[in-house]
mmCIF file of C-alpha atoms in Angstrom:
data_model
loop_
_atom_site.group_PDB
_atom_site.id
_atom_site.type_symbol
_atom_site.label_atom_id
_atom_site.label_comp_id
_atom_site.label_asym_id
_atom_site.label_seq_id
_atom_site.Cartn_x
_atom_site.Cartn_y
_atom_site.Cartn_z
ATOM 1 C CA UNK A 40 108.478 100.902 11.502
ATOM 2 C CA UNK A 41 107.638 101.094 15.249
ATOM 3 C CA UNK A 42 104.196 102.698 14.446
ATOM 4 C CA UNK A 43 103.757 99.973 11.564
ATOM 5 C CA UNK A 44 104.301 97.055 13.857
ATOM 6 C CA UNK A 45 102.254 98.671 16.470
ATOM 7 C CA UNK A 46 99.289 98.901 14.068
ATOM 8 C CA UNK A 47 100.057 95.295 12.675
ATOM 9 C CA UNK A 48 101.470 93.025 15.092
ATOM 10 C CA UNK A 49 100.894 90.033 13.344
ATOM 11 C CA UNK A 50 101.818 91.186 10.113
ATOM 12 C CA UNK A 51 105.677 89.848 9.198
ATOM 13 C CA UNK A 52 106.718 92.876 6.971
ATOM 14 C CA UNK A 53 107.137 95.787 9.667
ATOM 15 C CA UNK A 54 109.439 93.138 11.564
ATOM 16 C CA UNK A 55 111.392 92.793 7.971
ATOM 17 C CA UNK A 56 112.038 96.709 7.636
ATOM 18 C CA UNK A 57 112.559 96.813 11.055
ATOM 19 C CA UNK A 58 115.264 94.389 11.170
ATOM 20 C CA UNK A 59 117.272 95.691 7.929
ATOM 21 C CA UNK A 60 116.828 99.092 9.335
ATOM 22 C CA UNK A 61 118.648 98.214 12.475
ATOM 23 C CA UNK A 62 121.053 96.287 10.421
ATOM 24 C CA UNK A 63 121.689 99.593 8.667
ATOM 25 C CA UNK A 64 122.198 101.645 11.571
ATOM 26 C CA UNK A 65 124.764 98.744 13.017
ATOM 27 C CA UNK A 66 122.816 97.956 15.965
ATOM 28 C CA UNK A 67 123.028 94.416 16.001
ATOM 29 C CA UNK A 68 121.210 93.045 18.839
ATOM 30 C CA UNK A 69 118.094 94.820 17.632
ATOM 31 C CA UNK A 70 118.557 93.285 13.965
ATOM 32 C CA UNK A 71 118.570 89.834 15.226
ATOM 33 C CA UNK A 72 115.708 90.151 17.978
ATOM 34 C CA UNK A 73 113.806 91.605 14.735
ATOM 35 C CA UNK A 74 114.771 89.333 12.276
ATOM 36 C CA UNK A 75 113.775 86.275 14.665
ATOM 37 C CA UNK A 76 110.311 88.063 14.810
ATOM 38 C CA UNK A 77 110.216 88.344 11.021
ATOM 39 C CA UNK A 78 110.977 84.545 10.407
ATOM 40 C CA UNK A 79 108.399 83.553 12.918
ATOM 41 C CA UNK A 80 105.534 85.230 11.596
ATOM 42 C CA UNK A 81 106.662 85.097 7.774
ATOM 43 C CA UNK A 82 105.422 81.107 8.074
ATOM 44 C CA UNK A 83 107.800 80.287 4.828
ATOM 45 C CA UNK A 84 110.958 80.119 3.535
ATOM 46 C CA UNK A 85 111.320 82.085 0.295
ATOM 47 C CA UNK A 86 114.116 84.559 -0.677
ATOM 48 C CA UNK A 87 113.375 87.202 1.758
ATOM 49 C CA UNK A 88 113.463 84.654 4.701
ATOM 50 C CA UNK A 89 116.870 82.864 3.207
ATOM 51 C CA UNK A 90 118.353 86.656 2.969
ATOM 52 C CA UNK A 91 117.172 87.581 6.574
ATOM 53 C CA UNK A 92 118.645 84.402 7.412
ATOM 54 C CA UNK A 93 122.237 84.693 5.767
ATOM 55 C CA UNK A 94 122.625 88.057 7.161
ATOM 56 C CA UNK A 95 121.596 86.307 10.766
ATOM 57 C CA UNK A 96 124.137 83.879 9.870
ATOM 58 C CA UNK A 97 126.875 86.651 9.123
ATOM 59 C CA UNK A 98 125.923 88.903 12.394
ATOM 60 C CA UNK A 99 126.007 86.092 14.696
ATOM 61 C CA UNK A 100 129.495 84.807 13.014
ATOM 62 C CA UNK A 101 131.068 88.063 13.832
ATOM 63 C CA UNK A 102 130.070 88.144 17.399
ATOM 64 C CA UNK A 103 131.662 84.802 17.712
ATOM 65 C CA UNK A 104 128.478 82.831 17.824
ATOM 66 C CA UNK A 105 129.819 80.023 15.458
ATOM 67 C CA UNK A 106 127.311 77.151 16.447
ATOM 68 C CA UNK A 107 124.008 79.511 16.109
ATOM 69 C CA UNK A 108 125.537 80.822 12.822
ATOM 70 C CA UNK A 109 126.267 77.427 11.362
ATOM 71 C CA UNK A 110 122.709 76.146 12.168
ATOM 72 C CA UNK A 111 121.337 79.526 10.163
ATOM 73 C CA UNK A 112 123.658 78.811 7.001
ATOM 74 C CA UNK A 113 122.773 75.021 7.148
ATOM 75 C CA UNK A 114 119.388 75.919 7.076
ATOM 76 C CA UNK A 115 119.952 78.576 4.158
ATOM 77 C CA UNK A 116 122.320 75.449 2.285
ATOM 78 C CA UNK A 117 119.286 73.185 2.367
ATOM 79 C CA UNK A 118 117.264 75.633 0.723
ATOM 80 C CA UNK A 119 119.599 76.826 -2.022
ATOM 81 C CA UNK A 120 122.485 73.962 -2.036
ATOM 82 C CA UNK A 121 124.326 75.351 -5.263
ATOM 83 C CA UNK A 122 124.711 79.099 -3.633
ATOM 84 C CA UNK A 123 128.335 79.403 -3.200
ATOM 85 C CA UNK A 124 127.857 82.227 -0.641
ATOM 86 C CA UNK A 125 126.674 79.952 2.027
ATOM 87 C CA UNK A 126 129.535 77.477 1.561
ATOM 88 C CA UNK A 127 131.922 80.437 1.579
ATOM 89 C CA UNK A 128 129.898 81.449 4.944
ATOM 90 C CA UNK A 129 130.395 78.076 6.393
ATOM 91 C CA UNK A 130 134.317 77.929 5.152
ATOM 92 C CA UNK A 131 134.750 81.652 6.970
ATOM 93 C CA UNK A 132 132.980 80.205 10.208
ATOM 94 C CA UNK A 133 135.657 77.259 10.133
ATOM 95 C CA UNK A 134 138.432 79.822 9.444
ATOM 96 C CA UNK A 135 137.616 81.966 12.237
ATOM 97 C CA UNK A 136 137.874 78.791 14.274
ATOM 98 C CA UNK A 137 141.422 77.903 13.167
ATOM 99 C CA UNK A 138 139.742 74.478 11.389
ATOM 100 C CA UNK A 139 141.618 75.418 8.381
ATOM 101 C CA UNK A 140 141.046 71.688 6.604
ATOM 102 C CA UNK A 141 137.022 72.304 6.818
ATOM 103 C CA UNK A 142 137.402 75.823 5.932
ATOM 104 C CA UNK A 143 139.105 74.600 2.280
ATOM 105 C CA UNK A 144 136.483 71.804 1.919
ATOM 106 C CA UNK A 145 134.026 74.386 2.084
ATOM 107 C CA UNK A 146 135.373 76.933 -0.195
ATOM 108 C CA UNK A 147 135.841 73.954 -2.303
ATOM 109 C CA UNK A 148 132.528 73.018 -2.190
ATOM 110 C CA UNK A 149 131.818 76.634 -3.070
ATOM 111 C CA UNK A 150 133.548 76.662 -6.414
ATOM 112 C CA UNK A 151 132.068 73.095 -7.642
ATOM 113 C CA UNK A 152 128.411 73.379 -6.251
ATOM 114 C CA UNK A 153 128.347 77.146 -7.251
ATOM 115 C CA UNK A 154 129.277 76.542 -10.637
ATOM 116 C CA UNK A 155 126.107 74.158 -11.056
ATOM 117 C CA UNK A 156 124.231 77.028 -10.472
ATOM 118 C CA UNK A 157 124.572 78.806 -13.418
ATOM 119 C CA UNK A 158 122.765 76.132 -15.370
ATOM 120 C CA UNK A 159 119.966 75.727 -12.711
ATOM 121 C CA UNK A 160 118.782 78.807 -11.912
ATOM 122 C CA UNK A 161 116.091 80.937 -14.028
ATOM 123 C CA UNK A 162 118.137 84.114 -13.818
ATOM 124 C CA UNK A 163 121.992 82.725 -14.279
ATOM 125 C CA UNK A 164 124.733 84.371 -13.137
ATOM 126 C CA UNK A 165 128.292 84.437 -14.229
ATOM 127 C CA UNK A 166 130.163 81.741 -12.569
ATOM 128 C CA UNK A 167 133.107 84.007 -12.328
ATOM 129 C CA UNK A 168 131.637 85.683 -9.234
ATOM 130 C CA UNK A 169 131.348 82.116 -7.464
ATOM 131 C CA UNK A 170 134.813 81.292 -7.843
ATOM 132 C CA UNK A 171 136.825 84.700 -6.833
ATOM 133 C CA UNK A 172 136.071 84.412 -3.259
ATOM 134 C CA UNK A 173 136.927 80.853 -2.507
ATOM 135 C CA UNK A 174 139.621 80.722 -5.084
ATOM 136 C CA UNK A 175 140.971 83.808 -2.837
ATOM 137 C CA UNK A 176 140.313 82.364 0.346
ATOM 138 C CA UNK A 177 142.426 79.083 -0.688
ATOM 139 C CA UNK A 178 144.953 81.003 -1.947
ATOM 140 C CA UNK A 179 145.059 83.446 1.405
ATOM 141 C CA UNK A 180 145.640 80.025 3.301
ATOM 142 C CA UNK A 181 148.152 78.681 1.027
ATOM 143 C CA UNK A 182 150.036 81.715 1.898
ATOM 144 C CA UNK A 183 149.756 80.997 5.367
ATOM 145 C CA UNK A 184 150.659 77.314 5.234
ATOM 146 C CA UNK A 185 153.913 78.924 3.955
ATOM 147 C CA UNK A 186 154.149 81.885 6.314
ATOM 148 C CA UNK A 187 153.502 79.356 9.359
ATOM 149 C CA UNK A 188 155.540 76.296 7.981
ATOM 150 C CA UNK A 189 152.263 73.927 8.944
ATOM 151 C CA UNK A 190 150.775 72.639 5.738
ATOM 152 C CA UNK A 191 146.801 72.308 6.011
ATOM 153 C CA UNK A 192 145.904 69.782 3.808
ATOM 154 C CA UNK A 193 141.995 69.508 2.623
ATOM 155 C CA UNK A 194 139.724 67.694 4.434
ATOM 156 C CA UNK A 195 138.935 63.929 2.432
#
């Protein structure tokens, strides 16, 4: 990948593969750097850019950079508002920050808007995929409520 990047410095392709190679090797900082270069050189925001952005947001969230992760996730949602995984990512971000009411809202959005994807998608997938994770997270939060005695109500 390094030689490929040197030979084609303005092409986004080697940066894309370098980014995901770094991610596969667990090199988060290198992944983020290469992914940013890929997005800058790409000049578009199609499926590959959305996938790269989503993985960047997950990586940033795992490192505690919630604001930056949320900004990237919001861009993904603007591109695909019916993709439940982006709403779940927001739910996960809020859950890590202990903003339980907002997390509940995001998981609820995942179930509602994700269920609409099947009707709009050229390659529909099972709605079950879009409800299992957010439903399990809501159940987990309900269990947390029972164990702590703190009732977390959904945001209105």
